[in-house]
Coordinates of C-alpha atoms and ligand atoms in Angstrom, one line a residue:
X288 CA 12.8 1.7 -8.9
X289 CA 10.8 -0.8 -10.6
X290 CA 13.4 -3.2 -10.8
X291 CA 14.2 -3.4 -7.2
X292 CA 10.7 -3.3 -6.4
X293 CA 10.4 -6.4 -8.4
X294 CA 13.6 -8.1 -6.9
X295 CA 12.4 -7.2 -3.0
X296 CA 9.3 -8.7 -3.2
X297 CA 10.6 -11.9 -5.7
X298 CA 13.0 -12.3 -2.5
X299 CA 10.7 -12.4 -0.5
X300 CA 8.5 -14.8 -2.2
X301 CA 11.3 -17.0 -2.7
X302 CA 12.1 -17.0 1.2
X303 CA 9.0 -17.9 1.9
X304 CA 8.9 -20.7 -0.9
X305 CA 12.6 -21.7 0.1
X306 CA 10.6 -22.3 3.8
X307 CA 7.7 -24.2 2.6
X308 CA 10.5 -26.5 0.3
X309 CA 12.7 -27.1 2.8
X310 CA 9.8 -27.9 6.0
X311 CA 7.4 -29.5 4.0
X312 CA 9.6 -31.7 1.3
X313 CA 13.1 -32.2 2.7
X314 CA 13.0 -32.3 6.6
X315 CA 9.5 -34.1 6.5
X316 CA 10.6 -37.6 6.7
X317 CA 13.0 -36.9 9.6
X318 CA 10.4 -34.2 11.6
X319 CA 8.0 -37.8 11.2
X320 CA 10.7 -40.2 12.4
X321 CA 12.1 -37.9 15.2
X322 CA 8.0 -37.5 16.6
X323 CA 7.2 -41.5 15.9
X324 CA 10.8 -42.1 18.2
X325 CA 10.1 -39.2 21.0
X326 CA 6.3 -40.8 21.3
X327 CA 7.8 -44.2 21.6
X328 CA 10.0 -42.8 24.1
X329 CA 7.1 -41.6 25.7
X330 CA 5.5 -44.8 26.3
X331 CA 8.3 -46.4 27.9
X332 CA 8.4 -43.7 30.3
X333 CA 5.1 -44.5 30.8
X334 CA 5.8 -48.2 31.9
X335 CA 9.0 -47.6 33.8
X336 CA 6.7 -45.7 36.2
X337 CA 4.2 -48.1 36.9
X338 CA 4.9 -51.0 39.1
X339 CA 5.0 -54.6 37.9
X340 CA 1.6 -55.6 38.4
X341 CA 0.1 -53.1 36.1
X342 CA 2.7 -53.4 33.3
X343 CA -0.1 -56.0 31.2
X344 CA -3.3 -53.0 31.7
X345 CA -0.7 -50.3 30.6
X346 CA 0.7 -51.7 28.1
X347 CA -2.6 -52.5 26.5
X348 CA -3.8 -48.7 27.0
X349 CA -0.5 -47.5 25.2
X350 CA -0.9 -49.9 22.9
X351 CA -4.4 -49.1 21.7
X352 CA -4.0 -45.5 22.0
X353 CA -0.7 -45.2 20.0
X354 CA -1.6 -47.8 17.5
X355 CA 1.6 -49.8 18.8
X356 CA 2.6 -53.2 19.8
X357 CA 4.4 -54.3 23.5
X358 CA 6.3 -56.4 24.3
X359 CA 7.8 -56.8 27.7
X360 CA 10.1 -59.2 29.5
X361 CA 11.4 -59.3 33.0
X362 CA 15.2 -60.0 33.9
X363 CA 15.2 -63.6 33.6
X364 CA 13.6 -63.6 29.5
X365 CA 10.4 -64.4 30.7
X366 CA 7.4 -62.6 28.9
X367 CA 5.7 -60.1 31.4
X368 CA 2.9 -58.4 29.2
X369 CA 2.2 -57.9 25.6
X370 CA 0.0 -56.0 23.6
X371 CA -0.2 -56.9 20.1
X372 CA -2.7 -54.4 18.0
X373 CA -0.4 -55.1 15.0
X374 CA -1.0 -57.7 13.0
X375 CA 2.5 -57.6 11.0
X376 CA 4.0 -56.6 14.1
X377 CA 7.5 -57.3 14.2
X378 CA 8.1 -58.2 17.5
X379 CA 5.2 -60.9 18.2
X380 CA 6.6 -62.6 15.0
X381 CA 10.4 -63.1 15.6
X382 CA 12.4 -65.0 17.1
X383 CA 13.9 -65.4 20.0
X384 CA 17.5 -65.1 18.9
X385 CA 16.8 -61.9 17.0
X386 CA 15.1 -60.5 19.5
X387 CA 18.3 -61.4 22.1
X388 CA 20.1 -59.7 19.6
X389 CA 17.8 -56.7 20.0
X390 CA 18.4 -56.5 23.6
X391 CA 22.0 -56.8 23.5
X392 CA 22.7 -53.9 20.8
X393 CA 20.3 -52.2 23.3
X394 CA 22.4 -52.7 26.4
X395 CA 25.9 -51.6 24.5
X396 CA 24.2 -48.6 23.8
X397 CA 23.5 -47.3 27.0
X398 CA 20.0 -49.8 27.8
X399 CA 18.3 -47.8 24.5
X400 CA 18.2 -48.6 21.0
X401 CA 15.7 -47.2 18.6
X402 CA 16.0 -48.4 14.9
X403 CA 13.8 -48.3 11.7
X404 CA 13.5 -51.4 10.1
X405 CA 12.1 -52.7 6.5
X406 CA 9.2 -55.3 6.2
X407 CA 10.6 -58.0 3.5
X408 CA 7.8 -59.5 1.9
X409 CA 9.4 -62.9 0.6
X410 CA 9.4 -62.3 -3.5
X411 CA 7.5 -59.7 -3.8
X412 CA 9.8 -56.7 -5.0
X413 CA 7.3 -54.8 -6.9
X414 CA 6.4 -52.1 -4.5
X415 CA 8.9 -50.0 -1.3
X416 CA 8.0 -52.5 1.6
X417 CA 6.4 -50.9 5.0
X418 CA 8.6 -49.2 7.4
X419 CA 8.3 -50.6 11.2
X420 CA 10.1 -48.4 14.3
X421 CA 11.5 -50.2 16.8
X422 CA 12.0 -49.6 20.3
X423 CA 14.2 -51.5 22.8
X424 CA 14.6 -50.1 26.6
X425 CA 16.1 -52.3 29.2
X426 CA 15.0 -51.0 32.4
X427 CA 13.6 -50.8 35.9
X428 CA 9.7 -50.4 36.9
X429 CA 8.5 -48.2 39.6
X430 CA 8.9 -51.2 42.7
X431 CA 12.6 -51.9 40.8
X432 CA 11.6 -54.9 38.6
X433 CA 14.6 -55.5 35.8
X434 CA 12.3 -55.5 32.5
X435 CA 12.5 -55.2 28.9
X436 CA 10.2 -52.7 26.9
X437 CA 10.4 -53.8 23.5
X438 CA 8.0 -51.7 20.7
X439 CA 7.5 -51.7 17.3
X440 CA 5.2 -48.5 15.6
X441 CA 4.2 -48.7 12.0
X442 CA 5.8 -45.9 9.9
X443 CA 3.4 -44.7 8.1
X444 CA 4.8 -44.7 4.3
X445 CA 5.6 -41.0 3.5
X446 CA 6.8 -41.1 -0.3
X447 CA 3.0 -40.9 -1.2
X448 CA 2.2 -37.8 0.9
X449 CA 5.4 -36.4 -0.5
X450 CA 4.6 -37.0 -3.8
X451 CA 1.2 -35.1 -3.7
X452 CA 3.2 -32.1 -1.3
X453 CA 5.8 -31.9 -4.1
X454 CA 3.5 -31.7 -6.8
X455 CA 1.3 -28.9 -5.0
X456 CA 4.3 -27.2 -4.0
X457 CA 5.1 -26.6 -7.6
X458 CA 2.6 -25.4 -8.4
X459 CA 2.2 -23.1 -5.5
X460 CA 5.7 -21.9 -6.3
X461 CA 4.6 -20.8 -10.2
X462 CA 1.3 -18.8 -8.9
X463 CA 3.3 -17.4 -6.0
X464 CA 6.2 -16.5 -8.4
X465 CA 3.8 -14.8 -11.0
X466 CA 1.7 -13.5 -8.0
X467 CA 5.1 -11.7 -6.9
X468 CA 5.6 -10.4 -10.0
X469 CA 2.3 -9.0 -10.9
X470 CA 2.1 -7.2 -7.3
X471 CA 6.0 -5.8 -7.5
X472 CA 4.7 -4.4 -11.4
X473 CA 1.7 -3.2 -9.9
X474 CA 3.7 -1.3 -6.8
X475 CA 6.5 0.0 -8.4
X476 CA 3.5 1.1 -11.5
X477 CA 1.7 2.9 -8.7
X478 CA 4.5 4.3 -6.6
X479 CA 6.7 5.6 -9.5
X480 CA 3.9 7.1 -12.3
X481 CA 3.2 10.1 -9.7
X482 CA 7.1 10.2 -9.0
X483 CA 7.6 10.1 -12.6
X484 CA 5.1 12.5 -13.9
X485 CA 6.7 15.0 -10.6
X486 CA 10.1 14.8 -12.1
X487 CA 8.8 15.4 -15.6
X488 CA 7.3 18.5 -14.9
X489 CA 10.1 19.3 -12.6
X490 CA 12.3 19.2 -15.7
X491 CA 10.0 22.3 -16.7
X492 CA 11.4 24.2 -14.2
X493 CA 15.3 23.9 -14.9
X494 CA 14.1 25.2 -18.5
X495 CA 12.5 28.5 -16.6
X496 CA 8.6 27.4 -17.0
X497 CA 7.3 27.8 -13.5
X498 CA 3.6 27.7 -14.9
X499 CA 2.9 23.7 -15.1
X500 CA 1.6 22.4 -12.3
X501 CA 2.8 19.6 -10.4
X502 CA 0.4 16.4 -9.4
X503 CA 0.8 14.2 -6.9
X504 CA -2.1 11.9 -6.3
X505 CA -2.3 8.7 -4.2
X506 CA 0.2 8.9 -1.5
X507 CA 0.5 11.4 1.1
X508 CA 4.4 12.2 0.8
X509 CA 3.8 12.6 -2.6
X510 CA 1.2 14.9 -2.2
X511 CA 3.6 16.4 0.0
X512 CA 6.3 16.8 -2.5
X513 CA 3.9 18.3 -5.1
X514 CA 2.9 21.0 -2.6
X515 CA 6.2 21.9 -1.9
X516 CA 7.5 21.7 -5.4
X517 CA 4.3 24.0 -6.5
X518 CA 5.4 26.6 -3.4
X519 CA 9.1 27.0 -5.0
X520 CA 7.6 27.2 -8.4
X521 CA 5.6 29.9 -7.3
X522 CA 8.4 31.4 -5.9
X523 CA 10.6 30.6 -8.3
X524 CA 8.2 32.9 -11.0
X525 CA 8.0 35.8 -8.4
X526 CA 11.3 35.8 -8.7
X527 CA 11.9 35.9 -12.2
X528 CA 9.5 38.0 -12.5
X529 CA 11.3 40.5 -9.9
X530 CA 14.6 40.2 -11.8
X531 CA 12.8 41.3 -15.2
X532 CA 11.3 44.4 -13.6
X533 CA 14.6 45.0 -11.9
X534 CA 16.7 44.7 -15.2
X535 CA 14.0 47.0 -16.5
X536 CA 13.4 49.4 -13.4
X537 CA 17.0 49.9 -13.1
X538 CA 17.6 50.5 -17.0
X539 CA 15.0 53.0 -16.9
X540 CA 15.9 54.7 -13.7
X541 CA 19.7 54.9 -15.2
X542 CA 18.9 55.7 -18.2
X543 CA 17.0 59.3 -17.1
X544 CA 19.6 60.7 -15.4
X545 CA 22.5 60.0 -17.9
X546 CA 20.4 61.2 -20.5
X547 CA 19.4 64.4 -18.6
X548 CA 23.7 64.5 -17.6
X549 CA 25.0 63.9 -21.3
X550 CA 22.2 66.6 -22.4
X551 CA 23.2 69.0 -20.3
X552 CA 27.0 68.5 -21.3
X553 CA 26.6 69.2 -24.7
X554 CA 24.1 71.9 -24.2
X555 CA 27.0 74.2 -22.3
X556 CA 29.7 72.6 -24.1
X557 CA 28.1 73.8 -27.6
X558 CA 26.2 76.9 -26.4
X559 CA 28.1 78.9 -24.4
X560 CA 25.4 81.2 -23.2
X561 CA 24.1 77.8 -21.6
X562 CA 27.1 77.3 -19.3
X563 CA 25.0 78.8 -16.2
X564 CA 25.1 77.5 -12.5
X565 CA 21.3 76.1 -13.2
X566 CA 22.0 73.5 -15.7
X567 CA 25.2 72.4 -13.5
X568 CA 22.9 72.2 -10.9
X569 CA 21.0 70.3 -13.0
X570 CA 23.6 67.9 -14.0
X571 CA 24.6 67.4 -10.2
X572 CA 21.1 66.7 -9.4
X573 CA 21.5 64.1 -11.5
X574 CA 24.7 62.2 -10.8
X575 CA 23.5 62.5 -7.4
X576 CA 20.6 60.4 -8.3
X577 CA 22.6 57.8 -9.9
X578 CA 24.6 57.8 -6.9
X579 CA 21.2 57.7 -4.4
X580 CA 20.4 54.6 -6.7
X581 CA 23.8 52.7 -6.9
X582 CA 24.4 52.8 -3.3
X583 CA 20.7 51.5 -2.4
X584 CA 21.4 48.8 -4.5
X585 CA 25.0 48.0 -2.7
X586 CA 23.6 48.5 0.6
X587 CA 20.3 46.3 0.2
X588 CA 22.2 43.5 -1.1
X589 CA 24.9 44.1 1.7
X590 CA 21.9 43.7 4.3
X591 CA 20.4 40.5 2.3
X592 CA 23.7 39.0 2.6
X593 CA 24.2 39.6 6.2
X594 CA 27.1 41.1 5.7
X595 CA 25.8 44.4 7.6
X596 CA 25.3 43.0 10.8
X597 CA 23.5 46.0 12.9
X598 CA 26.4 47.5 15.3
X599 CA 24.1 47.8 18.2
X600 CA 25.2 50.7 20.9
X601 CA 23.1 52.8 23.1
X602 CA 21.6 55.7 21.4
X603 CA 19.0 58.1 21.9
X604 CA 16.2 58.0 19.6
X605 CA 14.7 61.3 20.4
X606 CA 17.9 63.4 19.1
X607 CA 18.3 61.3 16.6
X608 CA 14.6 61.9 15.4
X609 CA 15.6 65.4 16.0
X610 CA 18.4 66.3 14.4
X611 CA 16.9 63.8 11.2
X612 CA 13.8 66.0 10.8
X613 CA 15.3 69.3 11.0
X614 CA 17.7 68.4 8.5
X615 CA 14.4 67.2 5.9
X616 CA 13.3 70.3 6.7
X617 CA 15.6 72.4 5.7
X618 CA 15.4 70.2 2.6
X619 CA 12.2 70.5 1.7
X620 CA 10.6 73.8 3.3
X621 CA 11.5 75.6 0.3
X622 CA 9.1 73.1 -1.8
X623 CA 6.5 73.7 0.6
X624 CA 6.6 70.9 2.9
X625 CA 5.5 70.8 6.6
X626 CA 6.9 67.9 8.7
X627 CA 5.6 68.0 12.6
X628 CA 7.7 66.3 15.1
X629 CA 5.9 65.4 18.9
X630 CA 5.9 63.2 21.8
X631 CA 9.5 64.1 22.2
X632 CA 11.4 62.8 25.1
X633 CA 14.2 61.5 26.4
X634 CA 14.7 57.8 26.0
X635 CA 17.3 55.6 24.8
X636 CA 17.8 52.3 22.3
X637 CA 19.9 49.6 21.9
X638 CA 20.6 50.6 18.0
X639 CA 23.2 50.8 14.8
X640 CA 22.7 54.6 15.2
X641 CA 23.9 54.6 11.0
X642 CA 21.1 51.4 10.1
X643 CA 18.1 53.2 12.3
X644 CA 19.1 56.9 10.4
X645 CA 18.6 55.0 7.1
X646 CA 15.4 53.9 8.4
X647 CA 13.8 57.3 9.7
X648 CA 15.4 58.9 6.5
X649 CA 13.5 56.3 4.0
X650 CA 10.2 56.0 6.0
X651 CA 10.8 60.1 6.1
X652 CA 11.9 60.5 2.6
X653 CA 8.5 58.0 1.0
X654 CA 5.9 60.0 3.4
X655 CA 7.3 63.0 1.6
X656 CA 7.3 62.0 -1.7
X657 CA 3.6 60.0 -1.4
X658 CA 2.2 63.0 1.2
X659 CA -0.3 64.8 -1.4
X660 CA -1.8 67.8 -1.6
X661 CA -1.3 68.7 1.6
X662 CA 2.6 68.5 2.2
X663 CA 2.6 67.4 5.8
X664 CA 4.2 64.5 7.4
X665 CA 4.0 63.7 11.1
X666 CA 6.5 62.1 12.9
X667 CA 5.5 61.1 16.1
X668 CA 7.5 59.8 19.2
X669 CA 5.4 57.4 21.8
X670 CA 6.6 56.4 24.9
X671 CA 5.9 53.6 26.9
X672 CA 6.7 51.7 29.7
X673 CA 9.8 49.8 28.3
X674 CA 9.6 50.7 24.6
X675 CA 9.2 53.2 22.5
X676 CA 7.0 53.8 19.1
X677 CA 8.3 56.1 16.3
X678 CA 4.6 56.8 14.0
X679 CA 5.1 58.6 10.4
X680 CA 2.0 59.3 8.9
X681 CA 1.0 61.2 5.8
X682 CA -2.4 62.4 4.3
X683 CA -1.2 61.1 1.0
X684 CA -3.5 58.6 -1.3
X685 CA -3.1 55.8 0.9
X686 CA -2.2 52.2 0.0
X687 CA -4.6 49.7 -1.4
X688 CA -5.1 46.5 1.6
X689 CA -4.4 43.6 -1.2
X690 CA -1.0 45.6 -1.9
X691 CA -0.1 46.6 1.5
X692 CA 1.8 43.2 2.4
X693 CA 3.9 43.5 -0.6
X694 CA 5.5 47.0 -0.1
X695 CA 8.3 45.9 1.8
X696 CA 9.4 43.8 -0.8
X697 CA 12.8 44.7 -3.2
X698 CA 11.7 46.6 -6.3
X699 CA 8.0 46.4 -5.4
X700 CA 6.9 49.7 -6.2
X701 CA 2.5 50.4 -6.5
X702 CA 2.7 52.8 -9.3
X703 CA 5.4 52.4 -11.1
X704 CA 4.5 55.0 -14.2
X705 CA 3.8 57.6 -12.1
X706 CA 6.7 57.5 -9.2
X707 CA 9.5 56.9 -11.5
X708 CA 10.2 60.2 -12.1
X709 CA 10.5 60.8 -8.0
X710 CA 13.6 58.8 -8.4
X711 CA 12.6 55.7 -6.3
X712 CA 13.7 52.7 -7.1
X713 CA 11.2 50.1 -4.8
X714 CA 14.2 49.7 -2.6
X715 CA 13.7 52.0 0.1
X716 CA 11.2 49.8 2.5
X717 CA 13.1 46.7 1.9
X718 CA 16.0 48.1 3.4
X719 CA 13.4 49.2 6.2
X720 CA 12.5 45.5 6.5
X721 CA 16.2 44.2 6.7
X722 CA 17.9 46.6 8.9
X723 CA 14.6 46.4 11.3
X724 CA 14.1 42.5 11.3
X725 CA 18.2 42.7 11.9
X726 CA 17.3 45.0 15.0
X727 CA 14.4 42.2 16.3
X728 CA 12.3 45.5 16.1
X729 CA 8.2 45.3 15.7
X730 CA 7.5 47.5 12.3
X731 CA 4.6 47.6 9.9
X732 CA 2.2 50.0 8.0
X733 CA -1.5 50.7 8.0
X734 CA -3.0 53.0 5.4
X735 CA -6.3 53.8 4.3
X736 CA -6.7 54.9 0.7
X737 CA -8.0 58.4 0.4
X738 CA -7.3 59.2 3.8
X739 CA -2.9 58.7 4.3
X740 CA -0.3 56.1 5.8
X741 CA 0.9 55.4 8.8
X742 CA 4.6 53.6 9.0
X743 CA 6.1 52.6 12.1
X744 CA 8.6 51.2 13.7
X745 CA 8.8 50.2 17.7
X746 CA 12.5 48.8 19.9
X747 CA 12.6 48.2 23.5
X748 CA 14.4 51.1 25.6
X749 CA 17.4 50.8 27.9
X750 CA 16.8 51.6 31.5
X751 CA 19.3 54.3 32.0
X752 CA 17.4 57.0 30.5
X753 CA 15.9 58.9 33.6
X754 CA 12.1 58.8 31.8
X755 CA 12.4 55.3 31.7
X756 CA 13.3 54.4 34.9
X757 CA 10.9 56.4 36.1
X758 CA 7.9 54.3 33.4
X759 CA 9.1 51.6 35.3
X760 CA 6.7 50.2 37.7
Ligands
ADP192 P1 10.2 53.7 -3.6 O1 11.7 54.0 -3.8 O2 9.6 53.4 -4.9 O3 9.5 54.7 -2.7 P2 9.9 51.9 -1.4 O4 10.5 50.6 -1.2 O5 10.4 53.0 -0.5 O6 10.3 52.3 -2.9 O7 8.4 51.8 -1.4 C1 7.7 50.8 -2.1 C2 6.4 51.3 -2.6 O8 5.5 51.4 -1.5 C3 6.4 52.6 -3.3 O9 6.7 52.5 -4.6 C4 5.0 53.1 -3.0 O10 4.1 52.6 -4.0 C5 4.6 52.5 -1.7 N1 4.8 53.4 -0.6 C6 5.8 53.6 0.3 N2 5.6 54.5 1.2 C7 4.4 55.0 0.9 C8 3.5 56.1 1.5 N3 3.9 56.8 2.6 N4 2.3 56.3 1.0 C9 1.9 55.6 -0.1 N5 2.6 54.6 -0.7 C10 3.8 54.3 -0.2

């Protein structure tokens, strides 16, 4: 980047310089020549448009005012005015045969000839002798006199300005050349140390340290990039750090039940007074546990991936709340557990009937297993006009608000000593999350610690439920 910092701005500098070079040292003596001839052009438009009599008075203005000599001669040769502020002038000192021969190269080239001529001082060689531009017009004045504008301008010796320009421009070229150079080092210096020091700690990351910060002072985009880098490499640690506790969650949560299953086994294989129906319950219990876990794990990543895209078809909630609490009941009533179902009534969603079981079943199952003392879980139906709200709320001991937020994510689990042996795995409310955000469905918890959570989860119903025609205004 520094390097073709450097080259952009030296290519531009030399542009610039190229300019000055060409303007100011190669074109100057013909941009002076072409202006010297277009203002002597000027003046003898000037006296073709006057009439005859005032040729003399405006020849003497032009004269004086352009620092020029005039000459001017009527058809016949005869001299008609002259202005002579010159006193090398050319034209007041030649003679007539030269000057014949002025006028004649003049009329074979269309009644105009304009021609630079040297001053020859007789023997004296030493130095470049003055420049004179001459100007021959044969024409008409205003009242259609034939005349003869003859005019000779000093050329004002340009080698000496030159010289100095040349010499200036040199040296303008060196400090512009450094100038360029120190400005490129001092860009690319500022614009590349914050890009530099970005990728250096961005090297960090690849090598799994998501804890050094990245900088980016000075420019805005910059800043920018730091920001967003710092965002992924906060992410980037939640992350790992979700995979350790997953690799360590899961281990542990395998690990019980296939210790519990190969215990059993050996127990009834060695003992035969152990081969009762308990301990095979015992060791069903358990496979069924591993299975519970292996196929949360399938489905959540199946719903991550998108590859369960929810089936939608009418369905209605209310049986389906129904048939799901009375089969926790049986489930649970012999472990003491009350769950209370209201607000029943008849209204239908658009739904994957399969996702939305899985959803009543975890928010079910978790209000079970976090109800407390007093086993009771209430489901609750709400009806509105044009949706419906499914509440289940437990008297358990309540979520913390700083952890609230991070419930619904994938292994996130609030106590993770004490819960492991009820066989969660921190998987059950993501799976909530996906198959509800896939539904477009408003969800969310509130809890109060001490005092129970409430989880619920709201969809839109379809008109053709009688109830909800009739909620329709
Ligand atoms: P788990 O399988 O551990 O229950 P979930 O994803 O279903 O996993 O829940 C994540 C965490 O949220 C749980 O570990 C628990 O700490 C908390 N949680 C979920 N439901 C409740 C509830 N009804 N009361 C209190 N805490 C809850």
């Amino acid at each position: 980047m520094q390097w073709k910092i450097f080259t952009y701005v030296a290519a531009f500098s030399a542009l610039i310089l190229a300019l000055l070079w060409l303007f100011q040292i190669f074109f100057l003596d013909d941009f002076y020549l072409a202006l010297s001839t277009r203002s002597l052009r000027g003046c003898a438009d000037r006296l073709q448009a006057v009439s005859y009599e005032e040729l003399q008075s405006t020849a003497d203005a032009l004269a004086s005012k352009n620092g020029i000599c005039i000459l001017i001669f009527d058809g016949g040769g005869g001299r008609v005015a002259s202005a002579d502020t010159q006193y090398n002038c050319l034209l007041h000192h030649a003679d007539a045969a030269w000057l014949t021969s002025l006028v004649r190269s003049a009329q074979a080239n269309d009644g105009e000839l304009t021609s630079r001529m040297e001053l020859r001082v007789n023997g004296d060689e030493s130095r470049t002798p003055p420049q004179r531009l001459l100007s021959v017009r044969v024409t008409a004045t205003a009242d259609n006199k034939n005349i003869i504008v003859m005019m000779d301008s000093p050329v004002a010796p340009v080698d000496g300005v030159l010289q100095t320009l040349t010499s200036q421009l040199a040296l303008i070229t060196l400090i512009v050349a450094l100038a360029a150079a120190g400005v490129a080092a001092l860009i690319a210096r500022r614009l590349s140390a914050p890009i530099k020091a970005i990728s250096r700690a961005a090297g960090n990351l690849a090598v799994g340290r998501y804890d050094i910060p990245f900088e980016g002072k000075g420019y805005r985009e910059i800043g920018e990039l730091a920001d967003t880098l710092n965002r992924t490499a906060a992410e980037l640690s939640k992350v790992e750090n979700l995979r350790r506790e997953l690799i360590a969650n899961i281990s542990h949560d395998l690990r019980t039940p296939l210790t519990m299953i190969s215990g059993y086994s050996e127990m009834m294989r060695d003992m035969p007074g152990e081969n009762t129906p308990e301990n095979c319950q015992i060791i069903l219990d358990e496979s069924n546990r591993l299975t519970r876990l292996v196929n949360d794990l399938v489905q959540v990543s199946r719903y991550q991936d998108g590859a369960a895209a929810p089936d939608r078809q009418p369905l209605r909630l209310d049986e389906l709340l129904r048939e799901t609490v009375d089969r926790y009941r049986r489930l649970t009533a012999h472990d003491g557990y009350t769950l209370t179902l209201t607000g029943l009534s008849a209204v239908t969603v658009l739904a994957d009937r399969d996702q939305l079981l899985q959803v009543i079943y975890n928010l079910i199952g978790n209000a079970v297993n976090y109800c407390g003392e007093d086993k009771t879980v209430e489901i609750r139906q709400i009806t509105r006009a044009g949706s419906v709200r499914v509440e289940i709320r437990d008297h358990g001991e309540g979520i913390e608000p700083e952890k609230l937020p991070y419930i619904w994510e994938r292994y996130y689990r609030i106590d993770r000593v004490h819960h492991r042996a009820d066989g969660g795995s921190g998987i059950g409310l993501s799976i909530v999350r996906e198959i509800l955000e896939a539904h477009k469905a408003v969800y969310g918890a509130e809890s109060r610690v001490g005092s129970g959570s409430c989880f619920y989860f709201e969809f839109p119903t379809v008109s053709d439920t009688p109830d909800d025609a009739a909620a329709q205004p």
